[in-house]
């Protein structure tokens, strides 16, 4: 194993805003991949490709079995690369090929529908998830790699979450507008347009990850080689990390269930399919501006208390949507905006606690940042699949009727009730479980919000 060069001058320096902005640009493309499949794939399959809700849900869920293996594997491989080369950028570059799988995902050939269409989507979804993991694991390990303190790690994630939310907003509003006709050709054109965003923002991230590590220093993982299973066991034995992972699993399931439900709620709960883009805007515009506010809140309360506040808002908020169009559009938009504000905090605090856990593990001599991040991103990926699957299961139980090319079809009352329960009661219950796990997280209790590690 070759020796890693010592840290360059500038080790421990405060990250510059322009470097953080460039690094965070990678999250714009991540926002496209996270938002659009979660928002539109279930709807695409049930309304354009004629796939039944049950099969559509399986198509979204089963590829995540690959993720459960790929993310921890890439975490271990990323650590090995970091020990050998002093950086993780090689794997990042492979992730730029995600754009090809992205285009294939929504470019289902004419005449292909039902289970063959589900097979097509599932194959490209697996390829995309693997390439996304190539990018996501080393990208999200960067804050743990930098030689910076407690509040500086929150600052890094604030930039990242701000641009991630911009990506979520742009994709969440533009994609539904581009495919409003419901035709498969519209989905293919949308995919080609957004593929350019994936490539450009990913390339910017590769450049600025290097600039950040050059300035702030790079924490090289310990010099011993480890197996994937050993890395996963070490990460899972960390009580605080395990608690945080379980909390975020239910958080991710909840938020991605909610995203998958938005088009159905707009069409059947508010009687206007065109309101999907409006609701996504109401959800994500507040999230764009909430990041800096949540950062100031966390300096007063600590990340743990602030995260619990956001989870509490997501327990109550979905229940307020039960009346549907009877509550009026302004009130609905207001509730969605509150949920969007909470969503920004859920992402910011959960992700910024991960490098804190890694730093604590490092002080005990067990830090393996890539391994921790691999487990974390596998958890996130699992949540992105389970959420839409749970909602599709609710639709299937209610007897929801699928169609092709966006044609209107009458739904039975049982299906309308099921899709309403799925967007209100179910996410509220799931987030309550997430908050229960998060309440057991103890690492942040010892932190003074304005302590010496303020960064």
Short mmCIF file of C-alpha atoms in Angstrom, two decimals:
data_model
loop_
_atom_site.label_atom_id
_atom_site.label_comp_id
_atom_site.label_asym_id
_atom_site.label_seq_id
_atom_site.Cartn_x
_atom_site.Cartn_y
_atom_site.Cartn_z
CA UNK A 1 0.00 0.00 0.00
CA UNK A 2 1.50 3.32 -1.02
CA UNK A 3 1.97 6.02 1.54
CA UNK A 4 -0.36 8.98 1.48
CA UNK A 5 1.23 12.41 1.20
CA UNK A 6 1.00 14.58 4.28
CA UNK A 7 -1.67 17.23 4.46
CA UNK A 8 -0.93 20.30 2.37
CA UNK A 9 -0.57 23.78 3.87
CA UNK A 10 -3.95 25.20 4.76
CA UNK A 11 -5.01 22.16 6.78
CA UNK A 12 -7.87 23.15 9.07
CA UNK A 13 -8.62 26.42 7.24
CA UNK A 14 -12.23 27.59 7.13
CA UNK A 15 -13.93 26.59 3.86
CA UNK A 16 -14.45 29.50 1.50
CA UNK A 17 -17.99 30.34 0.42
CA UNK A 18 -17.17 30.02 -3.29
CA UNK A 19 -15.70 26.55 -2.76
CA UNK A 20 -18.72 25.46 -0.75
CA UNK A 21 -21.02 26.78 -3.47
CA UNK A 22 -19.10 24.84 -6.11
CA UNK A 23 -19.16 21.69 -3.99
CA UNK A 24 -22.87 22.11 -3.31
CA UNK A 25 -23.54 22.41 -7.06
CA UNK A 26 -23.26 18.63 -7.16
CA UNK A 27 -26.45 18.52 -5.15
CA UNK A 28 -28.39 20.19 -7.96
CA UNK A 29 -28.02 17.03 -10.02
CA UNK A 30 -28.62 14.87 -6.96
CA UNK A 31 -31.85 16.80 -6.48
CA UNK A 32 -32.98 15.78 -9.97
CA UNK A 33 -32.33 12.08 -9.31
CA UNK A 34 -33.88 12.16 -5.84
CA UNK A 35 -36.98 14.14 -6.81
CA UNK A 36 -38.16 13.12 -10.24
CA UNK A 37 -38.20 9.30 -9.88
CA UNK A 38 -39.76 9.62 -6.43
CA UNK A 39 -42.33 12.10 -7.71
CA UNK A 40 -43.15 10.72 -11.16
CA UNK A 41 -42.09 7.08 -11.62
CA UNK A 42 -45.08 5.58 -9.82
CA UNK A 43 -47.42 7.97 -11.63
CA UNK A 44 -45.61 7.36 -14.96
CA UNK A 45 -46.04 3.62 -14.69
CA UNK A 46 -49.68 3.63 -13.53
CA UNK A 47 -50.92 6.44 -15.81
CA UNK A 48 -48.76 6.14 -18.95
CA UNK A 49 -47.33 2.61 -19.11
CA UNK A 50 -50.41 0.71 -17.87
CA UNK A 51 -48.54 -0.98 -15.02
CA UNK A 52 -50.67 -2.07 -12.05
CA UNK A 53 -49.99 -0.29 -8.73
CA UNK A 54 -48.73 -3.49 -7.11
CA UNK A 55 -46.25 -4.26 -9.91
CA UNK A 56 -45.21 -0.60 -10.13
CA UNK A 57 -44.44 -0.59 -6.43
CA UNK A 58 -42.34 -3.74 -6.76
CA UNK A 59 -40.49 -2.17 -9.68
CA UNK A 60 -39.47 0.71 -7.42
CA UNK A 61 -38.68 -1.47 -4.42
CA UNK A 62 -36.74 -4.46 -5.77
CA UNK A 63 -33.86 -2.47 -7.35
CA UNK A 64 -33.08 -1.13 -3.89
CA UNK A 65 -31.90 -4.61 -2.88
CA UNK A 66 -28.92 -3.83 -5.11
CA UNK A 67 -28.50 -0.52 -3.27
CA UNK A 68 -28.37 -2.28 0.09
CA UNK A 69 -25.24 -4.05 -1.15
CA UNK A 70 -23.76 -1.39 -3.44
CA UNK A 71 -23.66 1.54 -1.01
CA UNK A 72 -21.72 -0.19 1.81
CA UNK A 73 -19.45 -1.78 -0.81
CA UNK A 74 -18.71 1.59 -2.37
CA UNK A 75 -18.13 3.04 1.09
CA UNK A 76 -15.42 0.47 1.76
CA UNK A 77 -13.93 0.89 -1.73
CA UNK A 78 -13.98 4.66 -1.28
CA UNK A 79 -12.03 4.32 1.99
CA UNK A 80 -9.49 2.10 0.24
CA UNK A 81 -9.05 4.66 -2.50
CA UNK A 82 -8.66 7.42 0.08
CA UNK A 83 -5.92 5.46 1.87
CA UNK A 84 -4.14 4.71 -1.40
CA UNK A 85 -4.50 8.01 -3.28
CA UNK A 86 -5.35 10.57 -0.61
CA UNK A 87 -8.73 11.40 -2.20
CA UNK A 88 -12.04 9.84 -3.35
CA UNK A 89 -12.48 11.57 -6.71
CA UNK A 90 -12.02 8.49 -8.90
CA UNK A 91 -15.36 7.05 -7.86
CA UNK A 92 -17.00 10.46 -8.21
CA UNK A 93 -16.08 10.53 -11.90
CA UNK A 94 -17.78 7.20 -12.56
CA UNK A 95 -20.96 8.72 -11.19
CA UNK A 96 -21.12 11.14 -14.13
CA UNK A 97 -22.40 8.25 -16.28
CA UNK A 98 -25.68 8.45 -14.36
CA UNK A 99 -27.07 10.68 -17.12
CA UNK A 100 -27.19 7.72 -19.52
CA UNK A 101 -29.25 5.56 -17.16
CA UNK A 102 -31.44 8.58 -16.43
CA UNK A 103 -32.37 8.98 -20.10
CA UNK A 104 -33.09 5.26 -20.46
CA UNK A 105 -35.32 5.27 -17.39
CA UNK A 106 -37.97 7.48 -19.01
CA UNK A 107 -37.43 6.49 -22.67
CA UNK A 108 -39.66 3.42 -22.80
CA UNK A 109 -40.16 2.39 -26.47
CA UNK A 110 -43.60 2.91 -28.04
CA UNK A 111 -45.92 -0.05 -27.68
CA UNK A 112 -44.17 -1.40 -24.58
CA UNK A 113 -46.60 -1.43 -21.62
CA UNK A 114 -47.60 -3.54 -18.64
CA UNK A 115 -44.99 -5.91 -17.22
CA UNK A 116 -42.46 -5.46 -20.10
CA UNK A 117 -42.50 -1.72 -19.42
CA UNK A 118 -41.99 -2.40 -15.71
CA UNK A 119 -39.02 -4.61 -16.59
CA UNK A 120 -37.51 -1.84 -18.75
CA UNK A 121 -37.92 0.76 -16.02
CA UNK A 122 -36.59 -1.60 -13.36
CA UNK A 123 -33.42 -2.42 -15.35
CA UNK A 124 -32.51 1.22 -15.91
CA UNK A 125 -33.44 2.05 -12.32
CA UNK A 126 -30.91 -0.52 -11.09
CA UNK A 127 -28.20 0.87 -13.38
CA UNK A 128 -29.00 4.42 -12.30
CA UNK A 129 -28.97 3.56 -8.61
CA UNK A 130 -25.53 1.93 -8.90
CA UNK A 131 -24.08 4.93 -10.74
CA UNK A 132 -25.75 7.31 -8.31
CA UNK A 133 -24.10 5.43 -5.43
CA UNK A 134 -20.72 5.85 -7.17
CA UNK A 135 -21.24 9.59 -6.93
CA UNK A 136 -23.20 9.94 -3.71
CA UNK A 137 -20.99 7.93 -1.35
CA UNK A 138 -17.72 9.83 -1.88
CA UNK A 139 -19.58 13.12 -2.34
CA UNK A 140 -21.37 12.91 1.00
CA UNK A 141 -18.21 11.69 2.75
CA UNK A 142 -16.48 14.99 1.97
CA UNK A 143 -17.66 16.85 5.11
CA UNK A 144 -16.35 13.97 7.24
CA UNK A 145 -13.04 14.08 5.35
CA UNK A 146 -12.44 17.79 5.97
CA UNK A 147 -10.49 18.89 9.06
CA UNK A 148 -13.20 21.21 10.33
CA UNK A 149 -15.31 21.53 13.48
CA UNK A 150 -18.87 20.91 14.68
CA UNK A 151 -20.58 24.07 13.40
CA UNK A 152 -18.44 24.21 10.26
CA UNK A 153 -19.81 20.81 9.31
CA UNK A 154 -23.32 22.25 9.64
CA UNK A 155 -22.20 25.15 7.43
CA UNK A 156 -20.97 22.76 4.72
CA UNK A 157 -24.29 20.92 4.77
CA UNK A 158 -26.23 24.19 4.80
CA UNK A 159 -24.70 25.09 1.42
CA UNK A 160 -25.27 21.55 0.19
CA UNK A 161 -28.89 21.50 1.37
CA UNK A 162 -29.57 24.94 -0.09
CA UNK A 163 -28.54 23.88 -3.60
CA UNK A 164 -30.06 20.43 -3.16
CA UNK A 165 -33.35 22.12 -2.41
CA UNK A 166 -32.92 24.37 -5.46
CA UNK A 167 -32.42 21.18 -7.48
CA UNK A 168 -35.46 19.60 -5.87
CA UNK A 169 -37.49 22.73 -6.61
CA UNK A 170 -36.37 23.09 -10.21
CA UNK A 171 -36.89 19.41 -10.99
CA UNK A 172 -40.05 19.14 -8.90
CA UNK A 173 -41.71 22.01 -10.74
CA UNK A 174 -40.21 21.63 -14.23
CA UNK A 175 -40.57 17.86 -14.61
CA UNK A 176 -44.36 17.70 -13.98
CA UNK A 177 -44.87 20.68 -16.29
CA UNK A 178 -42.82 19.03 -19.06
CA UNK A 179 -44.82 15.78 -18.87
CA UNK A 180 -48.25 17.28 -18.30
CA UNK A 181 -49.56 15.67 -21.50
CA UNK A 182 -48.97 12.21 -20.01
CA UNK A 183 -47.45 10.93 -23.27
CA UNK A 184 -44.31 8.78 -23.11
CA UNK A 185 -42.56 11.06 -25.64
CA UNK A 186 -42.90 13.94 -23.21
CA UNK A 187 -41.20 11.90 -20.49
CA UNK A 188 -38.31 11.07 -22.85
CA UNK A 189 -37.82 14.75 -23.78
CA UNK A 190 -37.89 15.73 -20.12
CA UNK A 191 -35.19 13.16 -19.34
CA UNK A 192 -32.86 14.43 -22.08
CA UNK A 193 -33.19 18.02 -20.90
CA UNK A 194 -32.46 17.21 -17.26
CA UNK A 195 -29.58 14.86 -18.15
CA UNK A 196 -27.53 17.94 -19.04
CA UNK A 197 -28.01 19.19 -15.48
CA UNK A 198 -26.75 15.88 -14.07
CA UNK A 199 -23.54 16.02 -16.08
CA UNK A 200 -22.72 19.71 -15.56
CA UNK A 201 -23.32 19.77 -11.83
CA UNK A 202 -21.53 16.48 -11.23
CA UNK A 203 -18.43 17.74 -13.06
CA UNK A 204 -18.45 20.91 -10.94
CA UNK A 205 -18.59 18.82 -7.76
CA UNK A 206 -15.47 16.86 -8.77
CA UNK A 207 -13.52 20.11 -9.21
CA UNK A 208 -14.61 21.72 -5.97
CA UNK A 209 -14.25 18.63 -3.78
CA UNK A 210 -10.56 18.84 -4.65
CA UNK A 211 -10.41 22.55 -3.80
CA UNK A 212 -12.05 21.95 -0.41
CA UNK A 213 -9.71 19.15 0.58
CA UNK A 214 -6.68 21.14 -0.60
CA UNK A 215 -7.67 24.05 1.62
CA UNK A 216 -9.08 22.33 4.69
CA UNK A 217 -7.01 19.16 4.80
CA UNK A 218 -8.06 15.56 4.32
CA UNK A 219 -8.66 13.01 7.09
CA UNK A 220 -7.15 9.82 5.72
CA UNK A 221 -8.95 6.68 7.00
CA UNK A 222 -6.88 4.40 9.23
CA UNK A 223 -4.26 2.40 7.40
CA UNK A 224 -5.76 -1.06 7.85
CA UNK A 225 -7.68 -2.81 5.09
CA UNK A 226 -11.20 -3.95 5.99
CA UNK A 227 -13.86 -6.10 4.46
CA UNK A 228 -17.28 -4.67 3.65
CA UNK A 229 -18.95 -6.81 6.30
CA UNK A 230 -16.42 -5.69 8.94
CA UNK A 231 -17.02 -2.05 8.07
CA UNK A 232 -20.79 -2.49 8.28
CA UNK A 233 -20.50 -4.24 11.66
CA UNK A 234 -18.34 -1.44 13.07
CA UNK A 235 -20.76 1.22 11.84
CA UNK A 236 -23.79 -0.69 13.15
CA UNK A 237 -22.24 -1.25 16.59
CA UNK A 238 -21.97 2.52 17.03
CA UNK A 239 -25.10 3.18 19.14
CA UNK A 240 -25.55 6.81 18.12
CA UNK A 241 -25.02 6.04 14.45
CA UNK A 242 -27.46 3.12 14.62
CA UNK A 243 -30.09 5.32 16.26
CA UNK A 244 -29.56 8.07 13.69
CA UNK A 245 -29.78 5.58 10.81
CA UNK A 246 -33.05 4.07 12.06
CA UNK A 247 -34.54 7.52 12.56
CA UNK A 248 -33.49 8.61 9.10
CA UNK A 249 -34.81 5.43 7.51
CA UNK A 250 -38.33 6.26 8.68
CA UNK A 251 -37.81 9.94 7.82
CA UNK A 252 -36.76 9.03 4.28
CA UNK A 253 -39.68 6.62 3.87
CA UNK A 254 -42.06 9.37 5.01
CA UNK A 255 -40.75 12.15 2.77
CA UNK A 256 -40.51 9.97 -0.34
CA UNK A 257 -43.96 8.52 0.25
CA UNK A 258 -45.20 12.10 0.42
CA UNK A 259 -43.45 13.03 -2.85
CA UNK A 260 -44.92 10.00 -4.62
CA UNK A 261 -48.38 10.91 -3.33
CA UNK A 262 -48.37 14.55 -4.49
CA UNK A 263 -49.51 13.93 -8.11
CA UNK A 264 -52.29 11.62 -6.90
CA UNK A 265 -53.40 14.11 -4.22
CA UNK A 266 -53.45 16.93 -6.78
CA UNK A 267 -55.53 14.98 -9.29
CA UNK A 268 -57.94 13.16 -6.97
CA UNK A 269 -57.84 15.12 -3.71
CA UNK A 270 -57.88 18.60 -5.27
CA UNK A 271 -59.50 17.60 -8.61
CA UNK A 272 -56.76 19.30 -10.65
CA UNK A 273 -53.79 17.37 -12.01
CA UNK A 274 -52.14 20.67 -13.00
CA UNK A 275 -51.68 21.55 -9.34
CA UNK A 276 -48.82 19.06 -8.98
CA UNK A 277 -46.25 21.70 -9.95
CA UNK A 278 -47.95 24.25 -7.66
CA UNK A 279 -47.82 21.90 -4.68
CA UNK A 280 -44.18 21.02 -5.36
CA UNK A 281 -43.38 24.72 -5.52
CA UNK A 282 -45.19 25.32 -2.25
CA UNK A 283 -43.22 22.46 -0.68
CA UNK A 284 -39.79 23.42 -1.95
CA UNK A 285 -39.69 27.22 -2.18
CA UNK A 286 -39.82 27.58 1.64
CA UNK A 287 -37.19 24.85 1.89
CA UNK A 288 -34.80 26.98 -0.21
CA UNK A 289 -34.87 29.87 2.26
CA UNK A 290 -35.23 27.79 5.43
CA UNK A 291 -31.68 26.42 5.48
CA UNK A 292 -29.94 29.55 6.88
CA UNK A 293 -32.77 29.99 9.39
CA UNK A 294 -32.44 26.40 10.61
CA UNK A 295 -28.67 26.88 10.89
CA UNK A 296 -29.22 29.80 13.29
CA UNK A 297 -31.79 27.75 15.23
CA UNK A 298 -29.30 24.91 15.63
CA UNK A 299 -26.69 27.28 17.09
CA UNK A 300 -29.16 28.04 19.87
CA UNK A 301 -30.67 24.62 20.43
CA UNK A 302 -28.21 22.11 18.99
CA UNK A 303 -28.95 19.92 15.97
CA UNK A 304 -30.78 17.23 17.93
CA UNK A 305 -33.52 19.48 19.31
CA UNK A 306 -33.92 21.26 15.99
CA UNK A 307 -34.28 17.92 14.18
CA UNK A 308 -36.96 16.77 16.63
CA UNK A 309 -38.86 20.02 16.01
CA UNK A 310 -38.88 19.30 12.26
CA UNK A 311 -40.03 15.73 12.78
CA UNK A 312 -42.84 16.96 15.03
CA UNK A 313 -44.05 19.32 12.29
CA UNK A 314 -44.13 16.40 9.86
CA UNK A 315 -46.21 14.33 12.29
CA UNK A 316 -48.93 16.97 12.50
CA UNK A 317 -48.80 18.55 9.03
CA UNK A 318 -49.98 15.67 6.79
CA UNK A 319 -53.08 15.16 8.92
CA UNK A 320 -54.18 18.71 8.08
CA UNK A 321 -54.48 17.71 4.40
CA UNK A 322 -57.37 15.29 5.04
CA UNK A 323 -60.20 17.66 3.91
CA UNK A 324 -58.72 17.86 0.39
CA UNK A 325 -60.29 20.54 -1.83
CA UNK A 326 -62.82 21.35 0.91
CA UNK A 327 -60.14 23.28 2.83
CA UNK A 328 -59.39 25.55 -0.13
CA UNK A 329 -56.21 25.94 -2.14
CA UNK A 330 -54.64 28.76 -0.03
CA UNK A 331 -54.90 26.70 3.16
CA UNK A 332 -53.56 23.61 1.39
CA UNK A 333 -50.58 25.57 0.04
CA UNK A 334 -49.91 26.95 3.53
CA UNK A 335 -49.81 23.46 5.04
CA UNK A 336 -47.54 22.23 2.25
CA UNK A 337 -45.24 25.21 2.85
CA UNK A 338 -44.90 24.31 6.53
CA UNK A 339 -44.03 20.77 5.56
CA UNK A 340 -41.45 22.08 3.09
CA UNK A 341 -39.84 24.19 5.80
CA UNK A 342 -39.67 21.14 8.06
CA UNK A 343 -38.27 19.08 5.18
CA UNK A 344 -35.30 21.43 4.87
CA UNK A 345 -34.45 20.92 8.53
CA UNK A 346 -34.93 17.16 8.34
CA UNK A 347 -32.28 16.96 5.64
CA UNK A 348 -29.87 19.53 7.06
CA UNK A 349 -29.70 18.22 10.61
CA UNK A 350 -29.75 14.50 9.87
CA UNK A 351 -26.96 14.76 7.30
CA UNK A 352 -24.84 17.15 9.36
CA UNK A 353 -25.01 14.81 12.36
CA UNK A 354 -23.33 12.02 10.36
CA UNK A 355 -19.86 13.65 10.29
CA UNK A 356 -20.29 14.46 13.99
CA UNK A 357 -20.76 10.74 14.67
CA UNK A 358 -17.74 9.98 12.47
CA UNK A 359 -15.64 12.53 14.37
CA UNK A 360 -16.66 10.91 17.66
CA UNK A 361 -15.72 7.50 16.27
CA UNK A 362 -12.40 8.91 15.13
CA UNK A 363 -11.65 10.01 18.68
CA UNK A 364 -12.20 6.39 19.72
CA UNK A 365 -9.94 5.14 16.93
CA UNK A 366 -12.72 3.46 14.92
CA UNK A 367 -13.46 6.09 12.26
CA UNK A 368 -14.13 4.81 8.74
CA UNK A 369 -15.89 7.72 7.10
CA UNK A 370 -16.60 5.97 3.80
CA UNK A 371 -18.04 2.93 5.56
CA UNK A 372 -20.35 5.08 7.69
CA UNK A 373 -21.44 7.06 4.63
CA UNK A 374 -22.04 3.85 2.66
CA UNK A 375 -24.42 2.57 5.33
CA UNK A 376 -26.06 5.98 5.53
CA UNK A 377 -26.66 6.34 1.79
CA UNK A 378 -27.91 2.75 1.61
CA UNK A 379 -30.44 3.73 4.26
CA UNK A 380 -31.49 6.78 2.28
CA UNK A 381 -31.81 4.73 -0.91
CA UNK A 382 -33.92 2.14 0.92
CA UNK A 383 -36.21 4.86 2.19
CA UNK A 384 -36.64 6.32 -1.31
CA UNK A 385 -37.92 2.91 -2.46
CA UNK A 386 -40.02 1.90 0.52
CA UNK A 387 -41.89 5.22 0.58
CA UNK A 388 -43.42 4.94 -2.93
CA UNK A 389 -43.92 1.21 -2.40
CA UNK A 390 -45.98 1.82 0.74
CA UNK A 391 -48.08 4.33 -1.14
CA UNK A 392 -48.50 1.96 -4.12
CA UNK A 393 -49.57 -0.75 -1.68
CA UNK A 394 -52.24 1.57 -0.31
CA UNK A 395 -53.46 2.22 -3.86
CA UNK A 396 -53.49 -1.50 -4.66
CA UNK A 397 -55.45 -2.31 -1.51
CA UNK A 398 -57.96 0.38 -2.42
CA UNK A 399 -58.42 -1.04 -5.92
CA UNK A 400 -56.82 1.83 -7.88
CA UNK A 401 -57.27 1.40 -11.66
CA UNK A 402 -54.20 1.96 -13.90
CA UNK A 403 -54.36 3.47 -17.40
CA UNK A 404 -52.12 4.35 -20.36
CA UNK A 405 -50.96 7.63 -21.94
CA UNK A 406 -52.64 9.76 -19.29
CA UNK A 407 -56.22 8.79 -20.21
CA UNK A 408 -58.84 9.62 -17.57
CA UNK A 409 -60.46 6.71 -15.75
CA UNK A 410 -63.04 6.66 -12.95
CA UNK A 411 -61.69 5.41 -9.61
CA UNK A 412 -63.76 3.51 -7.02
CA UNK A 413 -64.47 5.21 -3.69
CA UNK A 414 -62.19 2.70 -1.95
CA UNK A 415 -59.25 3.85 -4.10
CA UNK A 416 -59.94 7.52 -3.34
CA UNK A 417 -60.06 6.76 0.39
CA UNK A 418 -56.85 4.74 0.19
CA UNK A 419 -54.88 7.44 -1.62
CA UNK A 420 -56.08 10.00 0.94
CA UNK A 421 -55.10 7.83 3.91
CA UNK A 422 -51.76 7.23 2.22
CA UNK A 423 -50.92 10.94 2.05
CA UNK A 424 -52.16 11.87 5.54
CA UNK A 425 -52.35 9.20 8.23
CA UNK A 426 -49.57 6.95 6.98
CA UNK A 427 -46.79 9.60 6.76
CA UNK A 428 -47.80 11.04 10.13
CA UNK A 429 -47.47 7.61 11.75
CA UNK A 430 -44.15 6.87 10.05
CA UNK A 431 -42.62 10.18 11.12
CA UNK A 432 -43.75 9.56 14.70
CA UNK A 433 -41.66 6.36 14.64
CA UNK A 434 -38.71 8.35 13.26
CA UNK A 435 -39.01 10.86 16.10
CA UNK A 436 -39.12 8.03 18.62
CA UNK A 437 -35.77 6.72 17.38
CA UNK A 438 -34.27 10.21 17.17
CA UNK A 439 -35.17 10.94 20.79
CA UNK A 440 -32.72 8.20 21.80
CA UNK A 441 -29.77 9.91 20.06
CA UNK A 442 -27.35 11.01 22.79
CA UNK A 443 -24.20 12.33 21.10
CA UNK A 444 -25.49 15.86 20.57
CA UNK A 445 -26.57 16.30 24.19
CA UNK A 446 -22.98 16.82 25.29
CA UNK A 447 -22.39 19.54 22.70
CA UNK A 448 -22.59 23.18 23.64
CA UNK A 449 -24.11 24.97 20.64
CA UNK A 450 -21.57 27.77 20.97
CA UNK A 451 -18.76 25.67 22.38
CA UNK A 452 -15.12 25.61 21.39
CA UNK A 453 -15.79 23.48 18.36
CA UNK A 454 -17.99 26.12 16.87
CA UNK A 455 -15.90 26.15 13.74
#
